[in-house]
Amino acid sequence: MDRPIDITIRRARQWRRALTIAGAIALVSAALLWLPALVSPTLSRARIRTAVVDIGPVEATITASGLVVPEVEQAIVSPVDARVLRILARPGAELKPGAPLVELDVSESRLAVEKLAQDLAIKENQQAQTRLTLEKQLIEINGQADVKGLQLESLRSQLERDRQLSSQGLLSQEQLKKSELAVSQAAIELKGLESSRDNARVATRTELEGLALEMAKLRKEETEARRQLDLASARADRSGVLTWALDQEGVQVRKGDVLARIADLSSFRVDATVSDVHARRLTPGLPVIVTVNDDRLEGSVGSVLPTVQNGAITVNVRLADRSSRLLRPNLRVDVQIVTARKPKTVRIKRGPFATGEGTQQVFVIQGDRAVRRPVQLGISSVDAVEIVQGLAPGDEAIISDMTDYARLREVRIR
């Protein structure tokens, strides 16, 4: 038969159980209290970059790559279809006005000029013959008209005598009627000769005018053909440097084909390539900074080409110093197009933390911790970012990439 456990033993057991539970609760509480501090991420200052917020100017810029090209480059084209006989100048040669570049075989063009000259001579001969024919015809008509006029005068005199005789009863009415008909017939014939003379003059004048128009057209064609023949020598018409030229003799070129390119190396411009994402922000007149090695040249946007190629557009940059000694053809340069300027604003040094305008999470240094804070960013330049809201001058913030810690409220700094 079991005996009841002594009350003292039961109380001792209860105390031990209560102490065990209390110890477990204390350990759990201590863990909850100290564990976050033990497992909280820690960053070394040597691994991050920080910057202090200050006040100063900020320029919004678009970074692009540029190529230095001559501001004026002339293409020498072939004025005729011809064959290249000799290359007289090579790329890199300094040219003076009138310097020969390429010698072309212009025998066909010369034959064309001679043919036009012959056609013009034929038309001139034809015009002279037409004029002589008119003169001969007019002489014959005038002679016939003069004879007919004399006949008319004679018939009129005879008619007067016949009328006198008829009034005296010495001439019959039938004979008088014949005299009157002869006068009328001669008058009609004389009038017909005068009309023929006028018609001959009008017809000949019209024919001569048509020949004159054809001759004027032939003269223009001959003048143009001679001008193209003179240009076929392919000479430089300005001072400059030959940047490109045909390198093969004997090849056939067509009218309009480029034979050579002459550049004026006394002035340059920059052709910058910009992503078409920035197309709406680009307008002529925007300030531009061109970096050549460690030197900077100022300029402005001259024009923005409307075409898009491979997701990029071309911007022509007009330099303030177009004749700088730093410039040379085909030199690669860095271009910064200034789209906005603020002379005095809250700013911070630019870093990987800034991914664009708008609100972003930035870690601000507070003692040995970096606390996450929403910050609104504005325009940005190459080395600075505008702070619209969230930071004040004197605040120190991390400008390194903190994407891995974006979900944490704070990070310990050691």
mmCIF file of C-alpha atoms in Angstrom:
data_model
loop_
_atom_site.group_PDB
_atom_site.id
_atom_site.type_symbol
_atom_site.label_atom_id
_atom_site.label_comp_id
_atom_site.label_asym_id
_atom_site.label_seq_id
_atom_site.Cartn_x
_atom_site.Cartn_y
_atom_site.Cartn_z
ATOM 1 C CA MET A 1 0.000 0.000 0.000
ATOM 2 C CA ASP A 2 1.440 3.428 -1.197
ATOM 3 C CA ARG A 3 2.048 6.181 1.302
ATOM 4 C CA PRO A 4 1.425 9.908 0.557
ATOM 5 C CA ILE A 5 4.541 11.987 -0.334
ATOM 6 C CA ASP A 6 5.670 14.292 2.345
ATOM 7 C CA ILE A 7 4.536 17.918 1.833
ATOM 8 C CA THR A 8 8.107 19.165 2.266
ATOM 9 C CA ILE A 9 9.338 17.041 -0.603
ATOM 10 C CA ARG A 10 6.497 18.195 -2.853
ATOM 11 C CA ARG A 11 7.229 21.830 -2.129
ATOM 12 C CA ALA A 12 10.930 21.314 -2.869
ATOM 13 C CA ARG A 13 10.037 19.757 -6.223
ATOM 14 C CA GLN A 14 7.699 22.664 -7.030
ATOM 15 C CA TRP A 15 10.432 25.144 -6.196
ATOM 16 C CA ARG A 16 12.940 23.375 -8.391
ATOM 17 C CA ARG A 17 10.409 23.305 -11.274
ATOM 18 C CA ALA A 18 9.630 26.994 -10.816
ATOM 19 C CA LEU A 19 13.331 27.900 -10.743
ATOM 20 C CA THR A 20 13.944 25.853 -13.934
ATOM 21 C CA ILE A 21 11.100 27.635 -15.762
ATOM 22 C CA ALA A 22 12.257 31.026 -14.462
ATOM 23 C CA GLY A 23 15.820 30.283 -15.637
ATOM 24 C CA ALA A 24 14.582 29.244 -19.059
ATOM 25 C CA ILE A 25 12.501 32.420 -19.322
ATOM 26 C CA ALA A 26 15.487 34.504 -18.263
ATOM 27 C CA LEU A 27 17.699 32.820 -20.868
ATOM 28 C CA VAL A 28 15.098 33.369 -23.602
ATOM 29 C CA SER A 29 14.708 37.016 -22.586
ATOM 30 C CA ALA A 30 18.455 37.545 -22.597
ATOM 31 C CA ALA A 31 18.682 35.919 -26.021
ATOM 32 C CA LEU A 32 15.913 38.121 -27.356
ATOM 33 C CA LEU A 33 17.625 41.138 -25.884
ATOM 34 C CA TRP A 34 21.193 40.484 -27.021
ATOM 35 C CA LEU A 35 20.775 38.282 -30.119
ATOM 36 C CA PRO A 36 19.874 41.134 -32.569
ATOM 37 C CA ALA A 37 22.975 42.950 -31.492
ATOM 38 C CA LEU A 38 25.047 39.840 -31.950
ATOM 39 C CA VAL A 39 23.671 38.966 -35.447
ATOM 40 C CA SER A 40 23.201 42.575 -36.768
ATOM 41 C CA PRO A 41 25.245 43.113 -40.006
ATOM 42 C CA THR A 42 28.418 45.072 -39.586
ATOM 43 C CA LEU A 43 30.301 47.093 -42.185
ATOM 44 C CA SER A 44 33.879 48.205 -42.093
ATOM 45 C CA ARG A 45 34.502 51.858 -42.919
ATOM 46 C CA ALA A 46 37.311 50.745 -45.173
ATOM 47 C CA ARG A 47 34.779 49.006 -47.427
ATOM 48 C CA ILE A 48 32.386 51.915 -47.910
ATOM 49 C CA ARG A 49 32.587 55.430 -49.289
ATOM 50 C CA THR A 50 30.894 58.293 -47.562
ATOM 51 C CA ALA A 51 30.353 61.954 -48.406
ATOM 52 C CA VAL A 52 29.173 65.000 -46.535
ATOM 53 C CA VAL A 53 26.216 66.999 -47.812
ATOM 54 C CA ASP A 54 27.055 70.614 -48.701
ATOM 55 C CA ILE A 55 25.739 73.505 -50.792
ATOM 56 C CA GLY A 56 27.051 74.309 -54.258
ATOM 57 C CA PRO A 57 26.341 74.235 -57.995
ATOM 58 C CA VAL A 58 25.005 71.171 -59.793
ATOM 59 C CA GLU A 59 24.841 70.696 -63.539
ATOM 60 C CA ALA A 60 22.641 68.011 -65.087
ATOM 61 C CA THR A 61 24.709 66.453 -67.864
ATOM 62 C CA ILE A 62 24.394 63.755 -70.468
ATOM 63 C CA THR A 63 27.610 61.855 -71.045
ATOM 64 C CA ALA A 64 28.423 60.884 -74.607
ATOM 65 C CA SER A 65 31.338 59.830 -76.742
ATOM 66 C CA GLY A 66 32.505 62.158 -79.496
ATOM 67 C CA LEU A 67 34.654 62.144 -82.598
ATOM 68 C CA VAL A 68 36.590 65.205 -83.779
ATOM 69 C CA VAL A 69 35.990 65.890 -87.490
ATOM 70 C CA PRO A 70 36.895 68.808 -89.745
ATOM 71 C CA GLU A 71 34.197 71.450 -89.724
ATOM 72 C CA VAL A 72 34.421 71.769 -93.494
ATOM 73 C CA GLU A 73 35.108 68.736 -95.667
ATOM 74 C CA GLN A 74 34.620 68.908 -99.426
ATOM 75 C CA ALA A 75 33.912 65.914 -101.626
ATOM 76 C CA ILE A 76 35.359 66.036 -105.127
ATOM 77 C CA VAL A 77 33.051 64.045 -107.409
ATOM 78 C CA SER A 78 33.438 62.862 -110.968
ATOM 79 C CA PRO A 79 31.500 65.154 -113.343
ATOM 80 C CA VAL A 80 31.417 62.516 -116.093
ATOM 81 C CA ASP A 81 31.598 58.777 -116.655
ATOM 82 C CA ALA A 82 35.284 58.090 -117.096
ATOM 83 C CA ARG A 83 38.212 55.801 -116.328
ATOM 84 C CA VAL A 84 40.914 56.715 -113.811
ATOM 85 C CA LEU A 85 44.233 57.099 -115.567
ATOM 86 C CA ARG A 86 46.492 58.273 -112.723
ATOM 87 C CA ILE A 87 46.299 59.074 -109.017
ATOM 88 C CA LEU A 88 48.133 62.377 -108.580
ATOM 89 C CA ALA A 89 47.764 62.912 -104.804
ATOM 90 C CA ARG A 90 47.655 60.598 -101.790
ATOM 91 C CA PRO A 91 45.829 61.017 -98.455
ATOM 92 C CA GLY A 92 47.677 63.308 -96.079
ATOM 93 C CA ALA A 93 48.964 65.615 -98.809
ATOM 94 C CA GLU A 94 48.611 69.348 -98.198
ATOM 95 C CA LEU A 95 46.890 70.943 -101.162
ATOM 96 C CA LYS A 96 46.750 74.400 -102.676
ATOM 97 C CA PRO A 97 43.936 75.703 -104.881
ATOM 98 C CA GLY A 98 44.270 74.207 -108.355
ATOM 99 C CA ALA A 99 46.372 71.211 -107.283
ATOM 100 C CA PRO A 100 45.546 68.162 -109.486
ATOM 101 C CA LEU A 101 44.156 65.125 -107.679
ATOM 102 C CA VAL A 102 43.137 62.541 -110.266
ATOM 103 C CA GLU A 103 43.620 62.325 -114.022
ATOM 104 C CA LEU A 104 40.602 60.898 -115.848
ATOM 105 C CA ASP A 105 40.188 59.538 -119.366
ATOM 106 C CA VAL A 106 37.735 62.062 -120.852
ATOM 107 C CA SER A 107 37.863 61.024 -124.508
ATOM 108 C CA GLU A 108 34.133 60.229 -124.552
ATOM 109 C CA SER A 109 33.299 63.576 -122.962
ATOM 110 C CA ARG A 110 35.527 65.363 -125.461
ATOM 111 C CA LEU A 111 33.711 63.615 -128.326
ATOM 112 C CA ALA A 112 30.391 64.667 -126.817
ATOM 113 C CA VAL A 113 31.559 68.302 -126.747
ATOM 114 C CA GLU A 114 32.693 68.100 -130.355
ATOM 115 C CA LYS A 115 29.361 66.566 -131.400
ATOM 116 C CA LEU A 116 27.457 69.400 -129.708
ATOM 117 C CA ALA A 117 29.673 71.931 -131.464
ATOM 118 C CA GLN A 118 28.933 70.259 -134.812
ATOM 119 C CA ASP A 119 25.189 70.191 -134.114
ATOM 120 C CA LEU A 120 25.337 73.880 -133.253
ATOM 121 C CA ALA A 121 27.195 74.657 -136.497
ATOM 122 C CA ILE A 122 24.586 72.686 -138.485
ATOM 123 C CA LYS A 123 21.782 74.672 -136.865
ATOM 124 C CA GLU A 124 23.569 77.935 -137.634
ATOM 125 C CA ASN A 125 23.956 76.815 -141.268
ATOM 126 C CA GLN A 126 20.294 75.844 -141.386
ATOM 127 C CA GLN A 127 19.316 79.230 -139.992
ATOM 128 C CA ALA A 128 21.427 81.011 -142.602
ATOM 129 C CA GLN A 129 19.880 78.910 -145.386
ATOM 130 C CA THR A 130 16.387 79.663 -144.131
ATOM 131 C CA ARG A 131 17.153 83.366 -144.090
ATOM 132 C CA LEU A 132 18.551 83.200 -147.639
ATOM 133 C CA THR A 133 15.511 81.260 -148.849
ATOM 134 C CA LEU A 134 13.236 83.908 -147.386
ATOM 135 C CA GLU A 135 15.180 86.699 -149.012
ATOM 136 C CA LYS A 136 15.037 84.936 -152.410
ATOM 137 C CA GLN A 137 11.324 84.278 -152.027
ATOM 138 C CA LEU A 138 10.660 87.857 -151.029
ATOM 139 C CA ILE A 139 12.650 89.130 -154.011
ATOM 140 C CA GLU A 140 10.572 86.993 -156.375
ATOM 141 C CA ILE A 141 7.287 88.021 -154.791
ATOM 142 C CA ASN A 142 8.278 91.672 -154.739
ATOM 143 C CA GLY A 143 9.220 91.434 -158.433
ATOM 144 C CA GLN A 144 5.908 89.841 -159.306
ATOM 145 C CA ALA A 145 4.078 92.421 -157.203
ATOM 146 C CA ASP A 146 5.873 95.279 -158.927
ATOM 147 C CA VAL A 147 5.033 93.864 -162.368
ATOM 148 C CA LYS A 148 1.441 93.313 -161.333
ATOM 149 C CA GLY A 149 1.275 96.858 -159.995
ATOM 150 C CA LEU A 150 2.433 98.263 -163.336
ATOM 151 C CA GLN A 151 -0.068 96.092 -165.132
ATOM 152 C CA LEU A 152 -2.805 97.361 -162.839
ATOM 153 C CA GLU A 153 -1.860 100.966 -163.527
ATOM 154 C CA SER A 154 -1.898 100.290 -167.296
ATOM 155 C CA LEU A 155 -5.267 98.591 -167.117
ATOM 156 C CA ARG A 156 -6.699 101.434 -165.082
ATOM 157 C CA SER A 157 -5.510 103.950 -167.722
ATOM 158 C CA GLN A 158 -7.027 101.793 -170.455
ATOM 159 C CA LEU A 159 -10.285 101.669 -168.487
ATOM 160 C CA GLU A 160 -10.420 105.465 -168.318
ATOM 161 C CA ARG A 161 -9.981 105.737 -172.087
ATOM 162 C CA ASP A 162 -12.603 103.048 -172.674
ATOM 163 C CA ARG A 163 -15.077 104.889 -170.504
ATOM 164 C CA GLN A 164 -14.541 108.120 -172.468
ATOM 165 C CA LEU A 165 -15.004 106.278 -175.739
ATOM 166 C CA SER A 166 -18.074 104.509 -174.404
ATOM 167 C CA SER A 167 -19.618 107.835 -173.343
ATOM 168 C CA GLN A 168 -19.145 109.108 -176.916
ATOM 169 C CA GLY A 169 -20.697 105.955 -178.337
ATOM 170 C CA LEU A 170 -17.433 104.827 -179.884
ATOM 171 C CA LEU A 171 -17.012 101.651 -177.687
ATOM 172 C CA SER A 172 -19.460 98.936 -176.941
ATOM 173 C CA GLN A 173 -20.582 98.107 -173.447
ATOM 174 C CA GLU A 174 -19.158 94.603 -173.743
ATOM 175 C CA GLN A 175 -15.681 95.943 -174.406
ATOM 176 C CA LEU A 176 -16.013 98.345 -171.445
ATOM 177 C CA LYS A 177 -17.059 95.456 -169.246
ATOM 178 C CA LYS A 178 -13.966 93.492 -170.234
ATOM 179 C CA SER A 179 -11.728 96.455 -169.282
ATOM 180 C CA GLU A 180 -13.391 96.713 -165.881
ATOM 181 C CA LEU A 181 -12.973 92.942 -165.255
ATOM 182 C CA ALA A 182 -9.303 93.129 -166.261
ATOM 183 C CA VAL A 183 -8.684 95.915 -163.714
ATOM 184 C CA SER A 184 -10.490 93.964 -160.947
ATOM 185 C CA GLN A 185 -8.552 90.776 -161.743
ATOM 186 C CA ALA A 186 -5.196 92.584 -161.656
ATOM 187 C CA ALA A 187 -6.072 94.195 -158.300
ATOM 188 C CA ILE A 188 -6.998 90.812 -156.826
ATOM 189 C CA GLU A 189 -3.769 89.249 -158.091
ATOM 190 C CA LEU A 190 -1.716 92.126 -156.650
ATOM 191 C CA LYS A 191 -3.424 91.740 -153.284
ATOM 192 C CA GLY A 192 -2.714 87.985 -153.362
ATOM 193 C CA LEU A 193 0.976 88.641 -153.999
ATOM 194 C CA GLU A 194 1.111 91.060 -151.054
ATOM 195 C CA SER A 195 -0.558 88.449 -148.793
ATOM 196 C CA SER A 196 1.895 85.793 -149.965
ATOM 197 C CA ARG A 197 4.772 88.140 -149.128
ATOM 198 C CA ASP A 198 3.380 88.747 -145.599
ATOM 199 C CA ASN A 199 2.783 85.022 -145.035
ATOM 200 C CA ALA A 200 6.295 84.197 -146.198
ATOM 201 C CA ARG A 201 7.723 86.700 -143.757
ATOM 202 C CA VAL A 202 5.672 85.316 -140.819
ATOM 203 C CA ALA A 203 6.457 81.677 -141.641
ATOM 204 C CA THR A 204 10.149 82.369 -142.046
ATOM 205 C CA ARG A 205 10.302 84.410 -138.835
ATOM 206 C CA THR A 206 8.611 81.566 -136.931
ATOM 207 C CA GLU A 207 11.048 79.047 -138.374
ATOM 208 C CA LEU A 208 14.000 81.277 -137.522
ATOM 209 C CA GLU A 209 12.760 81.703 -133.948
ATOM 210 C CA GLY A 210 12.477 77.917 -133.577
ATOM 211 C CA LEU A 211 16.010 77.499 -134.876
ATOM 212 C CA ALA A 212 17.202 80.216 -132.480
ATOM 213 C CA LEU A 213 15.686 78.308 -129.531
ATOM 214 C CA GLU A 214 17.334 75.074 -130.634
ATOM 215 C CA MET A 215 20.645 76.884 -131.014
ATOM 216 C CA ALA A 216 20.338 78.447 -127.554
ATOM 217 C CA LYS A 217 19.686 74.993 -126.073
ATOM 218 C CA LEU A 218 22.681 73.551 -127.910
ATOM 219 C CA ARG A 219 24.891 76.434 -126.720
ATOM 220 C CA LYS A 220 23.894 75.754 -123.083
ATOM 221 C CA GLU A 221 24.561 72.037 -123.491
ATOM 222 C CA GLU A 222 27.908 72.767 -125.101
ATOM 223 C CA THR A 223 28.850 75.214 -122.321
ATOM 224 C CA GLU A 224 27.911 72.684 -119.632
ATOM 225 C CA ALA A 225 29.750 69.894 -121.429
ATOM 226 C CA ARG A 226 32.890 72.041 -121.694
ATOM 227 C CA ARG A 227 32.584 72.981 -117.998
ATOM 228 C CA GLN A 228 32.323 69.334 -116.976
ATOM 229 C CA LEU A 229 35.226 68.533 -119.245
ATOM 230 C CA ASP A 230 37.300 71.188 -117.499
ATOM 231 C CA LEU A 231 36.262 69.769 -114.104
ATOM 232 C CA ALA A 232 37.230 66.273 -115.161
ATOM 233 C CA SER A 233 40.812 67.086 -114.254
ATOM 234 C CA ALA A 234 39.693 66.807 -110.567
ATOM 235 C CA ARG A 235 41.578 69.720 -109.038
ATOM 236 C CA ALA A 236 41.374 71.154 -105.538
ATOM 237 C CA ASP A 237 39.529 74.473 -105.388
ATOM 238 C CA ARG A 238 40.644 75.344 -101.844
ATOM 239 C CA SER A 239 43.547 74.884 -99.473
ATOM 240 C CA GLY A 240 43.382 71.855 -97.211
ATOM 241 C CA VAL A 241 44.512 68.324 -96.526
ATOM 242 C CA LEU A 242 43.554 65.351 -98.654
ATOM 243 C CA THR A 243 41.820 62.982 -96.226
ATOM 244 C CA TRP A 244 40.714 60.349 -98.751
ATOM 245 C CA ALA A 245 41.262 59.558 -102.432
ATOM 246 C CA LEU A 246 40.844 56.710 -104.876
ATOM 247 C CA ASP A 247 43.718 54.279 -104.561
ATOM 248 C CA GLN A 248 43.313 52.265 -107.778
ATOM 249 C CA GLU A 249 44.230 53.333 -111.275
ATOM 250 C CA GLY A 250 42.250 52.035 -114.225
ATOM 251 C CA VAL A 251 38.931 51.725 -112.393
ATOM 252 C CA GLN A 252 35.747 53.026 -114.005
ATOM 253 C CA VAL A 253 33.903 55.800 -112.185
ATOM 254 C CA ARG A 254 30.393 57.058 -112.786
ATOM 255 C CA LYS A 255 29.131 60.595 -112.822
ATOM 256 C CA GLY A 256 28.687 61.652 -109.178
ATOM 257 C CA ASP A 257 31.134 59.110 -107.686
ATOM 258 C CA VAL A 258 33.435 60.565 -105.019
ATOM 259 C CA LEU A 259 37.028 60.850 -106.215
ATOM 260 C CA ALA A 260 38.590 62.538 -103.165
ATOM 261 C CA ARG A 261 37.820 64.405 -99.951
ATOM 262 C CA ILE A 262 39.552 67.617 -98.896
ATOM 263 C CA ALA A 263 39.351 68.808 -95.286
ATOM 264 C CA ASP A 264 40.043 72.250 -93.910
ATOM 265 C CA LEU A 265 42.102 71.454 -90.799
ATOM 266 C CA SER A 266 41.975 75.032 -89.534
ATOM 267 C CA SER A 267 38.629 74.432 -87.790
ATOM 268 C CA PHE A 268 36.933 71.380 -86.258
ATOM 269 C CA ARG A 269 33.681 70.247 -84.754
ATOM 270 C CA VAL A 270 32.691 67.242 -82.638
ATOM 271 C CA ASP A 271 30.098 64.644 -83.635
ATOM 272 C CA ALA A 272 28.760 63.125 -80.401
ATOM 273 C CA THR A 273 26.803 59.876 -80.160
ATOM 274 C CA VAL A 274 24.002 59.947 -77.556
ATOM 275 C CA SER A 275 21.458 57.309 -76.572
ATOM 276 C CA ASP A 276 18.046 58.039 -78.055
ATOM 277 C CA VAL A 277 16.611 57.852 -74.515
ATOM 278 C CA HIS A 278 17.807 61.452 -74.064
ATOM 279 C CA ALA A 279 16.403 62.685 -77.395
ATOM 280 C CA ARG A 280 13.710 64.888 -75.811
ATOM 281 C CA ARG A 281 16.236 66.645 -73.599
ATOM 282 C CA LEU A 282 18.502 67.668 -76.456
ATOM 283 C CA THR A 283 17.996 71.026 -78.154
ATOM 284 C CA PRO A 284 20.331 73.311 -80.142
ATOM 285 C CA GLY A 285 22.198 75.816 -77.990
ATOM 286 C CA LEU A 286 22.753 73.644 -74.890
ATOM 287 C CA PRO A 287 26.203 74.132 -73.314
ATOM 288 C CA VAL A 288 28.718 71.360 -73.953
ATOM 289 C CA ILE A 289 32.025 70.457 -72.296
ATOM 290 C CA VAL A 290 34.473 68.433 -74.402
ATOM 291 C CA THR A 291 37.286 66.670 -72.559
ATOM 292 C CA VAL A 292 40.494 66.061 -74.504
ATOM 293 C CA ASN A 293 42.802 64.025 -72.275
ATOM 294 C CA ASP A 294 42.868 66.256 -69.161
ATOM 295 C CA ASP A 295 41.944 69.499 -70.956
ATOM 296 C CA ARG A 296 38.448 70.879 -71.363
ATOM 297 C CA LEU A 297 36.970 72.777 -74.301
ATOM 298 C CA GLU A 298 33.664 74.601 -74.168
ATOM 299 C CA GLY A 299 31.048 74.571 -76.888
ATOM 300 C CA SER A 300 27.346 74.252 -77.597
ATOM 301 C CA VAL A 301 24.942 71.944 -79.399
ATOM 302 C CA GLY A 302 24.812 73.071 -83.014
ATOM 303 C CA SER A 303 22.235 70.609 -84.322
ATOM 304 C CA VAL A 304 20.599 67.299 -83.444
ATOM 305 C CA LEU A 305 20.229 64.876 -86.338
ATOM 306 C CA PRO A 306 16.699 63.382 -86.465
ATOM 307 C CA THR A 307 17.756 59.901 -87.563
ATOM 308 C CA VAL A 308 18.289 57.082 -85.042
ATOM 309 C CA GLN A 309 20.872 54.390 -85.757
ATOM 310 C CA ASN A 310 21.406 51.421 -83.439
ATOM 311 C CA GLY A 311 19.546 53.180 -80.638
ATOM 312 C CA ALA A 312 21.687 56.332 -80.796
ATOM 313 C CA ILE A 313 21.409 59.807 -82.285
ATOM 314 C CA THR A 314 24.155 62.138 -83.484
ATOM 315 C CA VAL A 315 24.676 65.617 -82.044
ATOM 316 C CA ASN A 316 26.875 68.158 -83.825
ATOM 317 C CA VAL A 317 28.868 70.177 -81.282
ATOM 318 C CA ARG A 318 30.049 73.669 -82.209
ATOM 319 C CA LEU A 319 33.263 74.481 -80.313
ATOM 320 C CA ALA A 320 34.110 77.931 -78.996
ATOM 321 C CA ASP A 321 37.774 77.410 -79.984
ATOM 322 C CA ARG A 322 37.510 75.586 -83.297
ATOM 323 C CA SER A 323 41.216 75.909 -84.012
ATOM 324 C CA SER A 324 42.545 74.545 -80.716
ATOM 325 C CA ARG A 325 45.896 72.795 -80.939
ATOM 326 C CA LEU A 326 44.373 69.909 -78.971
ATOM 327 C CA LEU A 327 42.160 68.929 -81.879
ATOM 328 C CA ARG A 328 43.012 66.590 -84.719
ATOM 329 C CA PRO A 329 40.886 64.505 -87.095
ATOM 330 C CA ASN A 330 39.293 61.262 -85.812
ATOM 331 C CA LEU A 331 40.284 61.992 -82.207
ATOM 332 C CA ARG A 332 38.005 60.294 -79.639
ATOM 333 C CA VAL A 333 36.845 62.651 -76.878
ATOM 334 C CA ASP A 334 34.428 62.638 -73.942
ATOM 335 C CA VAL A 335 31.413 64.922 -74.276
ATOM 336 C CA GLN A 336 29.188 66.258 -71.514
ATOM 337 C CA ILE A 337 25.988 68.002 -72.601
ATOM 338 C CA VAL A 338 24.624 70.295 -69.881
ATOM 339 C CA THR A 339 20.810 70.078 -69.860
ATOM 340 C CA ALA A 340 20.175 72.009 -66.594
ATOM 341 C CA ARG A 341 22.115 74.154 -64.110
ATOM 342 C CA LYS A 342 21.490 75.094 -60.487
ATOM 343 C CA PRO A 343 24.132 77.481 -59.134
ATOM 344 C CA LYS A 344 23.284 76.958 -55.438
ATOM 345 C CA THR A 345 21.574 73.859 -54.119
ATOM 346 C CA VAL A 346 21.969 71.110 -51.491
ATOM 347 C CA ARG A 347 24.170 68.417 -52.979
ATOM 348 C CA ILE A 348 26.269 65.339 -52.255
ATOM 349 C CA LYS A 349 29.086 63.668 -54.111
ATOM 350 C CA ARG A 350 27.856 61.294 -56.774
ATOM 351 C CA GLY A 351 28.308 57.566 -56.241
ATOM 352 C CA PRO A 352 26.802 54.165 -57.069
ATOM 353 C CA PHE A 353 23.978 54.788 -54.576
ATOM 354 C CA ALA A 354 22.327 57.263 -56.989
ATOM 355 C CA THR A 355 20.493 55.439 -59.771
ATOM 356 C CA GLY A 356 18.420 58.361 -61.044
ATOM 357 C CA GLU A 357 16.021 61.076 -60.006
ATOM 358 C CA GLY A 358 13.278 60.439 -57.460
ATOM 359 C CA THR A 359 13.067 58.976 -53.960
ATOM 360 C CA GLN A 360 15.746 56.458 -52.954
ATOM 361 C CA GLN A 361 16.842 54.778 -49.730
ATOM 362 C CA VAL A 362 20.111 56.251 -48.438
ATOM 363 C CA PHE A 363 22.061 55.157 -45.334
ATOM 364 C CA VAL A 364 23.046 58.109 -43.137
ATOM 365 C CA ILE A 365 25.925 57.803 -40.660
ATOM 366 C CA GLN A 366 24.830 58.288 -37.047
ATOM 367 C CA GLY A 367 27.678 57.457 -34.656
ATOM 368 C CA ASP A 368 28.617 53.807 -35.115
ATOM 369 C CA ARG A 369 25.497 53.024 -37.151
ATOM 370 C CA ALA A 370 24.166 53.736 -40.618
ATOM 371 C CA VAL A 371 20.426 54.395 -40.570
ATOM 372 C CA ARG A 372 18.289 54.014 -43.680
ATOM 373 C CA ARG A 373 16.426 57.143 -44.716
ATOM 374 C CA PRO A 374 14.248 58.005 -47.746
ATOM 375 C CA VAL A 375 15.905 60.785 -49.747
ATOM 376 C CA GLN A 376 14.561 62.559 -52.822
ATOM 377 C CA LEU A 377 17.236 63.176 -55.463
ATOM 378 C CA GLY A 378 17.122 65.786 -58.219
ATOM 379 C CA ILE A 379 19.419 66.544 -61.128
ATOM 380 C CA SER A 380 22.887 65.055 -61.213
ATOM 381 C CA SER A 381 26.185 65.977 -62.780
ATOM 382 C CA VAL A 382 29.341 63.967 -63.273
ATOM 383 C CA ASP A 383 30.509 64.487 -59.679
ATOM 384 C CA ALA A 384 27.469 65.660 -57.678
ATOM 385 C CA VAL A 385 23.781 64.898 -57.067
ATOM 386 C CA GLU A 386 21.123 67.378 -55.976
ATOM 387 C CA ILE A 387 19.347 66.622 -52.682
ATOM 388 C CA VAL A 388 15.734 67.795 -52.889
ATOM 389 C CA GLN A 389 14.561 66.390 -49.560
ATOM 390 C CA GLY A 390 15.765 64.028 -46.828
ATOM 391 C CA LEU A 391 19.300 65.307 -46.119
ATOM 392 C CA ALA A 392 20.659 68.577 -44.796
ATOM 393 C CA PRO A 393 24.088 70.209 -45.141
ATOM 394 C CA GLY A 394 26.533 68.488 -42.779
ATOM 395 C CA ASP A 395 24.897 65.044 -42.939
ATOM 396 C CA GLU A 396 27.251 62.204 -43.798
ATOM 397 C CA ALA A 397 25.812 59.492 -46.055
ATOM 398 C CA ILE A 398 27.085 56.315 -47.647
ATOM 399 C CA ILE A 399 27.494 56.783 -51.418
ATOM 400 C CA SER A 400 28.577 53.180 -52.087
ATOM 401 C CA ASP A 401 26.221 50.563 -53.500
ATOM 402 C CA MET A 402 24.034 49.394 -50.564
ATOM 403 C CA THR A 403 21.656 47.200 -52.536
ATOM 404 C CA ASP A 404 22.443 44.159 -50.327
ATOM 405 C CA TYR A 405 21.316 46.061 -47.210
ATOM 406 C CA ALA A 406 18.257 47.751 -48.698
ATOM 407 C CA ARG A 407 15.826 45.796 -46.431
ATOM 408 C CA LEU A 408 17.615 46.657 -43.197
ATOM 409 C CA ARG A 409 16.741 49.710 -41.138
ATOM 410 C CA GLU A 410 20.287 50.159 -39.934
ATOM 411 C CA VAL A 411 23.770 48.721 -40.210
ATOM 412 C CA ARG A 412 26.564 48.776 -37.647
ATOM 413 C CA ILE A 413 29.767 50.563 -38.672
ATOM 414 C CA ARG A 414 33.120 49.593 -37.228
#
